[in-house]
Coordinates of C-alpha atoms and ligand atoms in Angstrom, one line a residue:
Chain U
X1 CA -34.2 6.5 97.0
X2 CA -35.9 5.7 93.9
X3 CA -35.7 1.8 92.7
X4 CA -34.6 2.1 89.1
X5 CA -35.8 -0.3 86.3
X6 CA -34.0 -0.6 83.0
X7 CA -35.7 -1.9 80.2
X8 CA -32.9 -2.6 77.9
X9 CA -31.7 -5.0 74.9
X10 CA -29.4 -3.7 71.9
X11 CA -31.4 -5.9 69.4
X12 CA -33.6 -3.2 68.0
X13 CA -37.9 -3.4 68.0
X14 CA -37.8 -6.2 70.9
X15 CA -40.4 -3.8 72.8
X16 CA -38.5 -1.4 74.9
X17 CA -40.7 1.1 74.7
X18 CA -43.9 -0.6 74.7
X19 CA -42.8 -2.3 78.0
X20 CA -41.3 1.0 79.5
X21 CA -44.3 2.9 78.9
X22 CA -47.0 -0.3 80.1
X23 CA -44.3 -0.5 83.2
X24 CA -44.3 2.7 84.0
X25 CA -48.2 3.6 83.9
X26 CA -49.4 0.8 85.6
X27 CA -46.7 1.8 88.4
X28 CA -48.0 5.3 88.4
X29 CA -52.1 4.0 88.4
X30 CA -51.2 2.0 91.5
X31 CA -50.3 5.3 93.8
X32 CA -46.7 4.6 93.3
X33 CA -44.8 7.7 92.1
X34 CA -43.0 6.9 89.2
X35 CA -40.0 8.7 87.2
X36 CA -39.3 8.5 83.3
X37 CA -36.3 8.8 81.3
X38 CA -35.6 7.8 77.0
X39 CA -32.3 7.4 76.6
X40 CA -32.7 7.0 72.8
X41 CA -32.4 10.7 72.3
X42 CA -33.5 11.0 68.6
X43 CA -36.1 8.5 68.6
X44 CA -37.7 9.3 71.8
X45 CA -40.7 6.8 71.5
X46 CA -41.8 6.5 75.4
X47 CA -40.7 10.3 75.2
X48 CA -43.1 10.8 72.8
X49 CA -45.5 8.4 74.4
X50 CA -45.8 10.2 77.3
X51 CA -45.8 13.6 75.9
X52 CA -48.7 12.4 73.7
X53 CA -50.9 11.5 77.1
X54 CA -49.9 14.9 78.5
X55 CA -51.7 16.5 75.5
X56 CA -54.6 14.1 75.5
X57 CA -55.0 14.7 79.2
X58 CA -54.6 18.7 78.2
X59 CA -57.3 18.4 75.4
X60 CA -60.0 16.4 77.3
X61 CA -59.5 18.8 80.9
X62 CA -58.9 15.2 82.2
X63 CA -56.1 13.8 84.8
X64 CA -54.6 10.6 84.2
X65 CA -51.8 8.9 86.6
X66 CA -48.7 9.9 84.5
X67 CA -45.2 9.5 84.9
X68 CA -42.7 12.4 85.6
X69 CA -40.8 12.7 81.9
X70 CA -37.3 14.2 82.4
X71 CA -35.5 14.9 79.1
X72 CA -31.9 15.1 80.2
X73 CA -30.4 18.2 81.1
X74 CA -27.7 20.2 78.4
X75 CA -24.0 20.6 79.5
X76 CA -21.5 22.4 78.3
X77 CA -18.4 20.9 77.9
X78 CA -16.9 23.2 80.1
X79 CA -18.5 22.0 83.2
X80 CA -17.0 18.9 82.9
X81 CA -14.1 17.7 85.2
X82 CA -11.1 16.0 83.2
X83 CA -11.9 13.5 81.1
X84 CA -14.9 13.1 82.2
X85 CA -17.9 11.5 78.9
X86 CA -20.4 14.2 79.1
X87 CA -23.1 11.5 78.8
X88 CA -22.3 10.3 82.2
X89 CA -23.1 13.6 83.5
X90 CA -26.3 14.3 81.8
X91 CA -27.7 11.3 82.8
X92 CA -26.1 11.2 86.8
X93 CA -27.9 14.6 86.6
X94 CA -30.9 13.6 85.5
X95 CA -31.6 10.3 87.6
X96 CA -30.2 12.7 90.4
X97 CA -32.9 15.2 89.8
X98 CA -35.7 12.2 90.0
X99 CA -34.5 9.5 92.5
X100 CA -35.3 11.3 95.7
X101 CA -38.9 12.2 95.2
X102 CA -39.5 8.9 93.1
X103 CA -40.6 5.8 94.2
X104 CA -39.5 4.0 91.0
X105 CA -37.1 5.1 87.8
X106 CA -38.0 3.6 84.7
X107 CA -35.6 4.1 82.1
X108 CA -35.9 2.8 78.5
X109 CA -32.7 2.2 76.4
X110 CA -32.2 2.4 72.7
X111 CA -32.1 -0.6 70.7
X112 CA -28.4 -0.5 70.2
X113 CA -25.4 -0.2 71.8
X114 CA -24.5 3.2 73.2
X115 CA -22.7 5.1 75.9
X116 CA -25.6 5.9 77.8
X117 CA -27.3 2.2 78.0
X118 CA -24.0 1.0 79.0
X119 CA -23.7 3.2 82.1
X120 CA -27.9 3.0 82.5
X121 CA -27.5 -0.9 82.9
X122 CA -24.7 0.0 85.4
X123 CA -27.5 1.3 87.4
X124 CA -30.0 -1.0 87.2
X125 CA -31.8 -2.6 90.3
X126 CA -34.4 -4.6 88.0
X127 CA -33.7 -5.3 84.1
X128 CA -36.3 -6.1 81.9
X129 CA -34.9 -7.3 78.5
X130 CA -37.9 -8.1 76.0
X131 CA -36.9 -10.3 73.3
X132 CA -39.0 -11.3 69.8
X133 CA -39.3 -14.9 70.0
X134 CA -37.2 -15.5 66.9
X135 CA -33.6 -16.8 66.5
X136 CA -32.8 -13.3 65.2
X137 CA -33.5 -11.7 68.2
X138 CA -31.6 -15.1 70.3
X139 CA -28.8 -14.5 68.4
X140 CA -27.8 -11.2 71.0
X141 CA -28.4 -13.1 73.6
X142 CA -26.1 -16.6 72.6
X143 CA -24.4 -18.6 69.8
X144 CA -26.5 -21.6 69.4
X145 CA -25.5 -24.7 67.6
X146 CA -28.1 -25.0 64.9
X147 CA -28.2 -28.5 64.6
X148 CA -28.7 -29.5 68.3
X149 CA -30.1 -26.2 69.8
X150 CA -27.4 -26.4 72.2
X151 CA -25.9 -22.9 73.6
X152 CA -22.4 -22.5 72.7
X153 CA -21.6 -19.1 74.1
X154 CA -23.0 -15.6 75.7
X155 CA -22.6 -13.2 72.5
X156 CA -22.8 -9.3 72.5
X157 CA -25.3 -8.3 75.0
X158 CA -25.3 -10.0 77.4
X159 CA -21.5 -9.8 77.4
X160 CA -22.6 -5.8 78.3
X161 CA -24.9 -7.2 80.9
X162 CA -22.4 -9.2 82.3
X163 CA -19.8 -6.0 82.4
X164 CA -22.4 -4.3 84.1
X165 CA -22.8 -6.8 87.0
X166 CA -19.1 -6.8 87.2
X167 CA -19.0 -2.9 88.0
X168 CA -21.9 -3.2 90.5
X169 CA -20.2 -5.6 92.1
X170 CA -17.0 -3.8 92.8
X171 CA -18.5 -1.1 93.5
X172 CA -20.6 -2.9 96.5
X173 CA -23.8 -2.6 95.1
X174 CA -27.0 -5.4 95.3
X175 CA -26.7 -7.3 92.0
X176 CA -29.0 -6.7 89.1
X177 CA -32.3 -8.8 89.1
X178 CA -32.6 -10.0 85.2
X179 CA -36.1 -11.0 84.1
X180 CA -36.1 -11.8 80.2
X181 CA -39.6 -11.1 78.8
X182 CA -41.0 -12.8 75.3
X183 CA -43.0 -10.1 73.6
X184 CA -45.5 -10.4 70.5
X185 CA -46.0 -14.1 71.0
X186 CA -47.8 -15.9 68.4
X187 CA -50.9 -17.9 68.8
X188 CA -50.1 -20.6 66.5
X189 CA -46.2 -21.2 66.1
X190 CA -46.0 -24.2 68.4
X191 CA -43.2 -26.1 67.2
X192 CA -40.8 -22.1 66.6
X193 CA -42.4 -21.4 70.3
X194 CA -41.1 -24.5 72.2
X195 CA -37.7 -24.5 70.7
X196 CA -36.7 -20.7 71.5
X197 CA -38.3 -21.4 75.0
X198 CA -36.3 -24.4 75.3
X199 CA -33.1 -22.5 74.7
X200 CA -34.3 -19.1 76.8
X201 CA -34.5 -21.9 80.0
X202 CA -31.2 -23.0 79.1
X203 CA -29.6 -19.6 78.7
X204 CA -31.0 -18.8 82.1
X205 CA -29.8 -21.3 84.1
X206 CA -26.0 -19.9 82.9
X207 CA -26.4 -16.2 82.6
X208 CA -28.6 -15.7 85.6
X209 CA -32.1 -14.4 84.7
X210 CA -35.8 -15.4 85.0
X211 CA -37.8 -15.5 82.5
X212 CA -40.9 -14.0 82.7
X213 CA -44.7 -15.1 81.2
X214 CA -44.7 -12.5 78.4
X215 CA -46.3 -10.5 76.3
X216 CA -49.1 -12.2 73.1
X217 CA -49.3 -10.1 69.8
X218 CA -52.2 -8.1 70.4
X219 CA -53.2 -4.8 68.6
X220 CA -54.0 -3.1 72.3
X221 CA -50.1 -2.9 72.7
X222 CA -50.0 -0.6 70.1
X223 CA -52.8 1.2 69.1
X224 CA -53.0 3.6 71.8
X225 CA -49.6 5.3 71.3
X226 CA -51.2 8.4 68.9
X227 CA -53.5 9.3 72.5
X228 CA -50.3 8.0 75.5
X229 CA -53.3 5.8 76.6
X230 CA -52.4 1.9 77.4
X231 CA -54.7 -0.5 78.1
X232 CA -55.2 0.3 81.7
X233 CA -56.2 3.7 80.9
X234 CA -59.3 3.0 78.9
X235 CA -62.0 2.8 81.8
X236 CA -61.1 6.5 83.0
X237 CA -61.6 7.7 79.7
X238 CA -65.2 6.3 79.4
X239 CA -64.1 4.1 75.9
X240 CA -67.0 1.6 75.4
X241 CA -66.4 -2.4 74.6
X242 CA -63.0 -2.2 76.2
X243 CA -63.5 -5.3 77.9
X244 CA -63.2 -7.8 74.6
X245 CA -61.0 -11.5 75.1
X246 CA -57.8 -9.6 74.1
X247 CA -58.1 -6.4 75.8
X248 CA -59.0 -8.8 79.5
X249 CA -56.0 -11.2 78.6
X250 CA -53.6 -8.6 78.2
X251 CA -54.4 -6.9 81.2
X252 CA -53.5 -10.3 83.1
X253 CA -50.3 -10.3 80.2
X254 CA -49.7 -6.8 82.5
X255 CA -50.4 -8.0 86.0
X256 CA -48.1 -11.0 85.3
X257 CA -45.4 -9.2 84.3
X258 CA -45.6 -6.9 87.4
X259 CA -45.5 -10.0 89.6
X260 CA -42.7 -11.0 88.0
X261 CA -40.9 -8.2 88.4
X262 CA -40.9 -8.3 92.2
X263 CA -41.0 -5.0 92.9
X264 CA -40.8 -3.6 96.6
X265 CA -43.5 -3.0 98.1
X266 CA -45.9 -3.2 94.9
X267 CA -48.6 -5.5 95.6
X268 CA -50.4 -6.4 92.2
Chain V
X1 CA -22.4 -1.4 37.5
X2 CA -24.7 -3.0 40.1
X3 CA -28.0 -1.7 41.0
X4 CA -28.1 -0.9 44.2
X5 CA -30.8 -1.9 46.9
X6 CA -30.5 -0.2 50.9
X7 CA -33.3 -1.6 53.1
X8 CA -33.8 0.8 55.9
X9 CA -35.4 2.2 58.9
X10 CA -33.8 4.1 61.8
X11 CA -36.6 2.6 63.8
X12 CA -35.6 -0.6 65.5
X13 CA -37.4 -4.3 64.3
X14 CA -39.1 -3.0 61.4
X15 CA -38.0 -6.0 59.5
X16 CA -34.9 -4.6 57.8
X17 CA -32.4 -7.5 58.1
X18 CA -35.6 -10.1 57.6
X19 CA -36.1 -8.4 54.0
X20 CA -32.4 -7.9 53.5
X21 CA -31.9 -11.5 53.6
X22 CA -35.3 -12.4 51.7
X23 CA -34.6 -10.0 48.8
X24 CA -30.7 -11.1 48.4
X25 CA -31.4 -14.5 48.7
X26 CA -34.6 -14.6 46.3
X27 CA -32.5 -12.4 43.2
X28 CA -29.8 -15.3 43.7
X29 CA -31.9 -17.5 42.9
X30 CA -33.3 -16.5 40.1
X31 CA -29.5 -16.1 38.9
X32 CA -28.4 -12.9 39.2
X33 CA -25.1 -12.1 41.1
X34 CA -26.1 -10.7 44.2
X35 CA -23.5 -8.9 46.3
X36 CA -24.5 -7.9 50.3
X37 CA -23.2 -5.8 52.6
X38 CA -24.2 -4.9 56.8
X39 CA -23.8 -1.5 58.1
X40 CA -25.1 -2.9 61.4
X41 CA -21.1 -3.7 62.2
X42 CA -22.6 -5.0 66.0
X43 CA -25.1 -6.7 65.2
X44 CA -24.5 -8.0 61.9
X45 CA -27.9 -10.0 61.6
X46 CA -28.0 -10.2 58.0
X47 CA -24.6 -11.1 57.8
X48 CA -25.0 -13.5 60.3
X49 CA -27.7 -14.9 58.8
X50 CA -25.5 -15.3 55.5
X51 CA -22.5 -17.1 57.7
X52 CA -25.2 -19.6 59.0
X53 CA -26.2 -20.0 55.1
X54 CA -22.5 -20.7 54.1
X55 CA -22.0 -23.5 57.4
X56 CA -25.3 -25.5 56.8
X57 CA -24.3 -25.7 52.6
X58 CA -21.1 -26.7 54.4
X59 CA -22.1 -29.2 56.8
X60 CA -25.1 -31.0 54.3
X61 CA -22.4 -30.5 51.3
X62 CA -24.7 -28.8 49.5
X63 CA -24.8 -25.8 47.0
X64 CA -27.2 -23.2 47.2
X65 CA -27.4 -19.7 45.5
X66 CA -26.3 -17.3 47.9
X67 CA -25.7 -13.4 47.9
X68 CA -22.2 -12.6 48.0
X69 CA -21.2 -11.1 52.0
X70 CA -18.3 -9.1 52.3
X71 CA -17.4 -7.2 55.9
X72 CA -16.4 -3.5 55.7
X73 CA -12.6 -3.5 55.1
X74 CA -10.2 -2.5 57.6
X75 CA -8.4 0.8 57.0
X76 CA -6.0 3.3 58.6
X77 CA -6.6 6.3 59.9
X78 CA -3.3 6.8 58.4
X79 CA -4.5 6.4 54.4
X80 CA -7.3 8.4 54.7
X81 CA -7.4 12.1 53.3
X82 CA -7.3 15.1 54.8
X83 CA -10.6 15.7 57.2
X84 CA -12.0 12.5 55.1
X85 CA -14.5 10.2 57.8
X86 CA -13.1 6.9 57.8
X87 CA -17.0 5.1 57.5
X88 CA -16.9 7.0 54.1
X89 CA -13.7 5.4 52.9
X90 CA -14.9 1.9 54.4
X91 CA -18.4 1.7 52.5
X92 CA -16.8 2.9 49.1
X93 CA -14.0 0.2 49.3
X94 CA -16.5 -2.7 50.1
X95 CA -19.1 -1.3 47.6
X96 CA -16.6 -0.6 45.1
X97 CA -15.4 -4.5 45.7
X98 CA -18.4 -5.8 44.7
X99 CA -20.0 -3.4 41.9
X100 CA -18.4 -4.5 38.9
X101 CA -19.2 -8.4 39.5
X102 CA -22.8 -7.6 40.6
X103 CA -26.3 -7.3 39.4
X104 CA -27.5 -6.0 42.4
X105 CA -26.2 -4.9 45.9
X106 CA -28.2 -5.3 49.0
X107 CA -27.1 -3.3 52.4
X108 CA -28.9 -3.6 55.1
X109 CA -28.6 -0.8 57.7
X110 CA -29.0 -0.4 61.2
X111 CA -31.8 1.0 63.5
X112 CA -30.3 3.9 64.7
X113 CA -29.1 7.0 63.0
X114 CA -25.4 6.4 61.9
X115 CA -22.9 8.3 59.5
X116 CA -22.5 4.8 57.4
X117 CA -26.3 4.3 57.2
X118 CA -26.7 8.2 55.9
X119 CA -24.2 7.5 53.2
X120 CA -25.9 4.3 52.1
X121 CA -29.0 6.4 51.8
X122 CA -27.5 8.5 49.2
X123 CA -26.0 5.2 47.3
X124 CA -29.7 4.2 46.8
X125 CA -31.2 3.3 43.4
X126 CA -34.2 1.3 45.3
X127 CA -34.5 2.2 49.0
X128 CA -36.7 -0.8 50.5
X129 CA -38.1 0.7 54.2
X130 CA -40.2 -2.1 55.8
X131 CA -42.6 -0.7 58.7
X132 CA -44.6 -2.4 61.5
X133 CA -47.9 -1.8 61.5
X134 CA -48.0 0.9 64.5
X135 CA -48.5 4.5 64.7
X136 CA -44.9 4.0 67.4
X137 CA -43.3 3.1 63.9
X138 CA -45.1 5.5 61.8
X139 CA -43.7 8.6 64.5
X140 CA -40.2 8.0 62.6
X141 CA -42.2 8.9 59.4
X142 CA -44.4 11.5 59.9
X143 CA -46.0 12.9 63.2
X144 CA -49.7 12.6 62.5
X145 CA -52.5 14.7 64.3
X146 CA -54.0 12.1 67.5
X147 CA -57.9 13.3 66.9
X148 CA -57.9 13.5 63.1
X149 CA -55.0 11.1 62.0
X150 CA -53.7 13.6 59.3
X151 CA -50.4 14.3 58.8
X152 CA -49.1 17.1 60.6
X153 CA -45.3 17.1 58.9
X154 CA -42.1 14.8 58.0
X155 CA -40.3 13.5 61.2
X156 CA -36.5 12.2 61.5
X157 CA -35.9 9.7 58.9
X158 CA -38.1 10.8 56.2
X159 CA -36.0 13.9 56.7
X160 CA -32.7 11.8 56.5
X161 CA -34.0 10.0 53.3
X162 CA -34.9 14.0 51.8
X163 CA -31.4 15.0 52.7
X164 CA -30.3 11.8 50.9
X165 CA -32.1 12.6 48.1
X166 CA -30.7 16.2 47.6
X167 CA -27.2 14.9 47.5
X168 CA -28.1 13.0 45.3
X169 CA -30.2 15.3 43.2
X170 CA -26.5 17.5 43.3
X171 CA -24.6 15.0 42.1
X172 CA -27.0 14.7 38.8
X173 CA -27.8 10.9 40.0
X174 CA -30.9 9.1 39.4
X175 CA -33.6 9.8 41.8
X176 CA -33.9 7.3 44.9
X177 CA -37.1 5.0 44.2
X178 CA -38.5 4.9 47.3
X179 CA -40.7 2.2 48.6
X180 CA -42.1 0.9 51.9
X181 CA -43.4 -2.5 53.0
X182 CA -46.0 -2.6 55.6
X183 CA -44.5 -5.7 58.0
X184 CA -45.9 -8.4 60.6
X185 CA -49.8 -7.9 59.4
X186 CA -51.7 -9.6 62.0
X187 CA -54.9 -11.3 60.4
X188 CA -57.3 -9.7 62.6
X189 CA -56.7 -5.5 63.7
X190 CA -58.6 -4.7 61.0
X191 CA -59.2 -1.3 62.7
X192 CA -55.8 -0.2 63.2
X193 CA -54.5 -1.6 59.7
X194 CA -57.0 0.6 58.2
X195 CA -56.0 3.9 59.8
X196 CA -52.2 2.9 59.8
X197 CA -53.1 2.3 55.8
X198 CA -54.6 5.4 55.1
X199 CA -51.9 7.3 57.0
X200 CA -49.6 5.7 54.8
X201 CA -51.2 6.4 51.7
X202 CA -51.4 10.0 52.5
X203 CA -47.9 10.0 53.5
X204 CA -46.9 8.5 50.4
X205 CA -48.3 11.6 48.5
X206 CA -46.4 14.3 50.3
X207 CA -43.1 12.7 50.7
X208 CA -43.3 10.2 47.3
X209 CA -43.0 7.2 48.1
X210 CA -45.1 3.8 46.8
X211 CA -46.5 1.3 49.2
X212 CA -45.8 -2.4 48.8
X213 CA -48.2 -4.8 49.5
X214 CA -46.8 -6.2 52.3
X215 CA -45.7 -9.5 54.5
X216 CA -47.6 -11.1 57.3
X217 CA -46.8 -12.0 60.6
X218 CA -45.3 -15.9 59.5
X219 CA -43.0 -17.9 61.7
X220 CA -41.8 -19.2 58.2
X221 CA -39.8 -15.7 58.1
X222 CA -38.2 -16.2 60.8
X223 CA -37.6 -19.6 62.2
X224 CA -34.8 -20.6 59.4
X225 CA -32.3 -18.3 60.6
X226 CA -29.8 -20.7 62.1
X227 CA -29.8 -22.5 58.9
X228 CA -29.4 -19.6 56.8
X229 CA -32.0 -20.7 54.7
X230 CA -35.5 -19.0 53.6
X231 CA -38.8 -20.4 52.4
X232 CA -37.9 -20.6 48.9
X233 CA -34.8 -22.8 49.7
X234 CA -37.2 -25.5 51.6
X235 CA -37.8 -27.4 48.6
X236 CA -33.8 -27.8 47.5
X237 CA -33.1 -29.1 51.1
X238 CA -35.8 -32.3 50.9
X239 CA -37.7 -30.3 53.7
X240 CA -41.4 -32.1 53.7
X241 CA -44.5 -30.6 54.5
X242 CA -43.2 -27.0 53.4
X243 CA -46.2 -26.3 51.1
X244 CA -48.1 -25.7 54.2
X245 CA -51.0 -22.9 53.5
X246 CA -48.9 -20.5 55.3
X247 CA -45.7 -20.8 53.4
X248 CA -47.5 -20.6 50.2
X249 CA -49.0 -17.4 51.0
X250 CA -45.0 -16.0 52.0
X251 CA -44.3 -17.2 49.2
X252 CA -46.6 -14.8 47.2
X253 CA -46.0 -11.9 49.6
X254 CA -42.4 -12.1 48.4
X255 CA -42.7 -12.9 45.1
X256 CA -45.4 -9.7 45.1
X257 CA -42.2 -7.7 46.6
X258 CA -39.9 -8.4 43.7
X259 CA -42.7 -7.2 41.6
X260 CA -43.1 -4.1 43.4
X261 CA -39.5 -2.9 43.2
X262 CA -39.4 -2.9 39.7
X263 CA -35.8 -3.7 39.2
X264 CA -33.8 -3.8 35.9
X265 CA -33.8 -6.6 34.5
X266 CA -36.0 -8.8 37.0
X267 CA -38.7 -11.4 35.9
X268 CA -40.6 -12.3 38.6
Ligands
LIG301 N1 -47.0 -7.2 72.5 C1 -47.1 -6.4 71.4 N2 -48.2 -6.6 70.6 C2 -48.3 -5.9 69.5 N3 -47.4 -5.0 69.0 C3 -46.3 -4.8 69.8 C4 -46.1 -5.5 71.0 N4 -44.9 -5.0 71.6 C5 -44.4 -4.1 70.7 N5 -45.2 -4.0 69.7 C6 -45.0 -3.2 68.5 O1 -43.7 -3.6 67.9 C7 -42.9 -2.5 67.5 C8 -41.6 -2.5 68.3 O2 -41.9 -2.2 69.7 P1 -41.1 -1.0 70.4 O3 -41.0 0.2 69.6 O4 -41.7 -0.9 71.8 O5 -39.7 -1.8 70.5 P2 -38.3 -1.1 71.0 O6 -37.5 -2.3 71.5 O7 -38.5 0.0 71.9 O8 -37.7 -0.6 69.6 P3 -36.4 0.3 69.4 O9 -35.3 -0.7 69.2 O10 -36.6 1.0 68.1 O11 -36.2 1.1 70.5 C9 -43.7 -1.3 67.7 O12 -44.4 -1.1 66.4 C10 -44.8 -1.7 68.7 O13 -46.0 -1.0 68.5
LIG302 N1 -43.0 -11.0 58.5 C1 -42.4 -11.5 59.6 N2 -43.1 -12.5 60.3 C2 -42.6 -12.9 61.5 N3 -41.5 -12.4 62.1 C3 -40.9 -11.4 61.5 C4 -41.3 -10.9 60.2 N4 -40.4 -9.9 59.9 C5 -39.5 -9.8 60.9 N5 -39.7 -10.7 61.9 C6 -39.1 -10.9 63.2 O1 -39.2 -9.6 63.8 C7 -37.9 -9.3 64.4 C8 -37.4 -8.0 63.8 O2 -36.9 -8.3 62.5 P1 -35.5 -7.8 62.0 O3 -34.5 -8.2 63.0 O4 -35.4 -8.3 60.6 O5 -35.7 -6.3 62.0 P2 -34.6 -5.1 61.8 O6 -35.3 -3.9 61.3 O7 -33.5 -5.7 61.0 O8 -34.1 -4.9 63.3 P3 -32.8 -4.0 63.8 O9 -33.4 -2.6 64.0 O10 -32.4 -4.6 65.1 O11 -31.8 -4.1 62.7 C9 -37.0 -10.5 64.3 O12 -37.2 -11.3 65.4 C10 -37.6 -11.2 63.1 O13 -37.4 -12.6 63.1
LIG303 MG1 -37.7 1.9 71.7
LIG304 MG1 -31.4 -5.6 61.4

């Protein structure tokens, strides 16, 4: 059954989507056969991602390793047993309809707090939370005490993290592996850097997750979106001068991240 | 009556709350009565960032301009009218709390798509949406053609902010002045800020809306969040070394902002 990775955090633009879809893609490239599911509905931005390297891969007659996009299924409220939220079955369904002929799920959640990332988390094998690495995006993580840096408290997600665990463990299941990943790091910023690193090493010592290298600020990320390419992509589809500082670095940005993750039987 | 300002974006991280707070707190200080208001009733990072303003004035007995932050009110499900939504009722009490005693209003809304945030919409005299500078942003605008970057049609929010503007237009109000700030500029990406500029530019055409000039990527916009303080209030807080090349610069990008919106009354 298919290992499923949720890449999660209600604080909104943390990277979600950019991870999901760099996740997913460089699963896929590596042989592994790799499911996708957006659980932010309207937005649909790895949705859209993907859908956009289906039609570049359409125009060009070319074949790319792509993940399988599901959009979850309709149901009518009818075909729902008593009281049961008809969110839960749309997604059981659609995970259902994926997980047996996947190797790996990779789910990305919408950046707030919603029915469907509170059961999606529920499920989760591997979560990847990217976080900006600002105070602002801290803040959902933990109260800190601005004069000494000091952690005072969990605050709203990872209170919803923490529920999560709870039901997996009740219900039996292994326990969520929690890797934190800082996204859009800054060159410069030494002193902002240190401090919010300081406090993500003391947050994971008492929550329970690793934090892993992370992601630089680097135009690659994003550019590629319009085409559903990512930086992995861009040797197949013969673009010159792909090999620059930035382009190389990010790729090992990628393969560290994938290390990190510790996936079964993914050797990167 | 108060002017009133709504900074938002249904797409998540484009800088809302970050401007929110910048915008409030720079009007203060020039010595206008600011009122300000989150619809993001989770998260609440602007009003967050206004409770961390009001403990470090606290703590350091000090007195510092600041907006005016007022939560939603509580109300019964009881007082409401017939089929009346109780977000409605909410928003008009704590707007109508603060309108008569203000210059200016700022609310902040959430990235997602909520009832309260579509209501604020159609309260907007200035509508301030901040944008990172990425075509995954840009999707929320307008869905652009991948080969030759034009714009192929409006997509989910600039379809929310037309709606708002119809109400609006019903209700014989003032049109919605409509303006979006292009966020996080990297220094380099010269490639991709061109393209995302001229997508912009054309998009502003169609749909009518001006471009501002813009903030760079600063750790200065970011890093004084625990305090509550911003850039401007370095100076009142015997902060050394804050004339740094970098904050000078933020400094201009927000006084440029001001300028930009154009609002009653406002020498910048
Ligand atoms: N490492 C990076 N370098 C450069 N840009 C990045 C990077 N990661 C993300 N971005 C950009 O930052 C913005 C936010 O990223 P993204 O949309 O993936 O976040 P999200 O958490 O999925 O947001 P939402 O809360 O709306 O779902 C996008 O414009 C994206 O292109
Ligand atoms: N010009 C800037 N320079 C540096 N960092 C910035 C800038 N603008 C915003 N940020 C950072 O980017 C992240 C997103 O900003 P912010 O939280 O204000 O966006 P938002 O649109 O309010 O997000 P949400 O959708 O969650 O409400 C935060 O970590 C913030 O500190
Ligand atoms: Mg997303
Ligand atoms: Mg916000």
């Amino acid at each position: 059954v298919a290992h499923i990775i949720i890449v999660g955090n209600e604080k909104g633009g943390a990277g979600k989507s950019t991870v999901s879809m760099h996740t997913a893609t460089a699963l896929a490239r590596m042989g592994h056969k790799v499911g996708a599911l957006d659980l932010d509905l309207r937005q649909k931005s790895f949705g859209r991602y993907l859908e956009n390297r289906a039609a570049f891969c359409a125009r060009n007659d070319l074949e790319l390793p792509t993940p399988i996009y599901r959009d979850l299924p309709a149901v009518e409220q009818a075909d729902l047993s008593e009281g049961e939220n008809i969110f839960d079955r749309r997604l059981s369904l659609a995970v259902a309809s994926l997980e047996n002929e996947c190797d790996f799920l990779v789910i990305d959640c919408p950046g707030s707090h919603t029915r469907l990332s509170q059961v999606a988390h529920s499920l989760a094998d591997t979560l990847v939370t990217p976080l900006n690495d600002s105070y602002i995006d801290f803040d959902l993580l933990a109260r800190t005490d601005p004069e000494t840096n000091k952690i005072l408290g969990p605050s709203v997600y990872s209170e919803m993290v923490w529920n999560a665990r709870q039901l997996r463990a009740q219900a039996g299941l292994k326990p969520i592996d929690w890797i934190v990943l800082r996204n859009r790091l800054g060159a410069q910023q030494m002193h902002n850097k240190k401090k919010v690193g300081q406090a993500l090493d003391d947050l994971s010592k008492r929550i329970g997750f690793r934090v892993a290298p992370g992601f630089s600020e680097r135009v690659i990320f994003r550019e590629l979106f319009p085409r559903g390419l990512t930086l992995l992509d861009l040797r197949d589809v013969g673009v010159k001068g792909q090999m620059n500082i930035s382009n190389v670095a990010a790729r090992q940005e990628l393969r560290d991240l994938l290390k990190e993750l510790r996936l079964p039987a993914v050797d990167v």
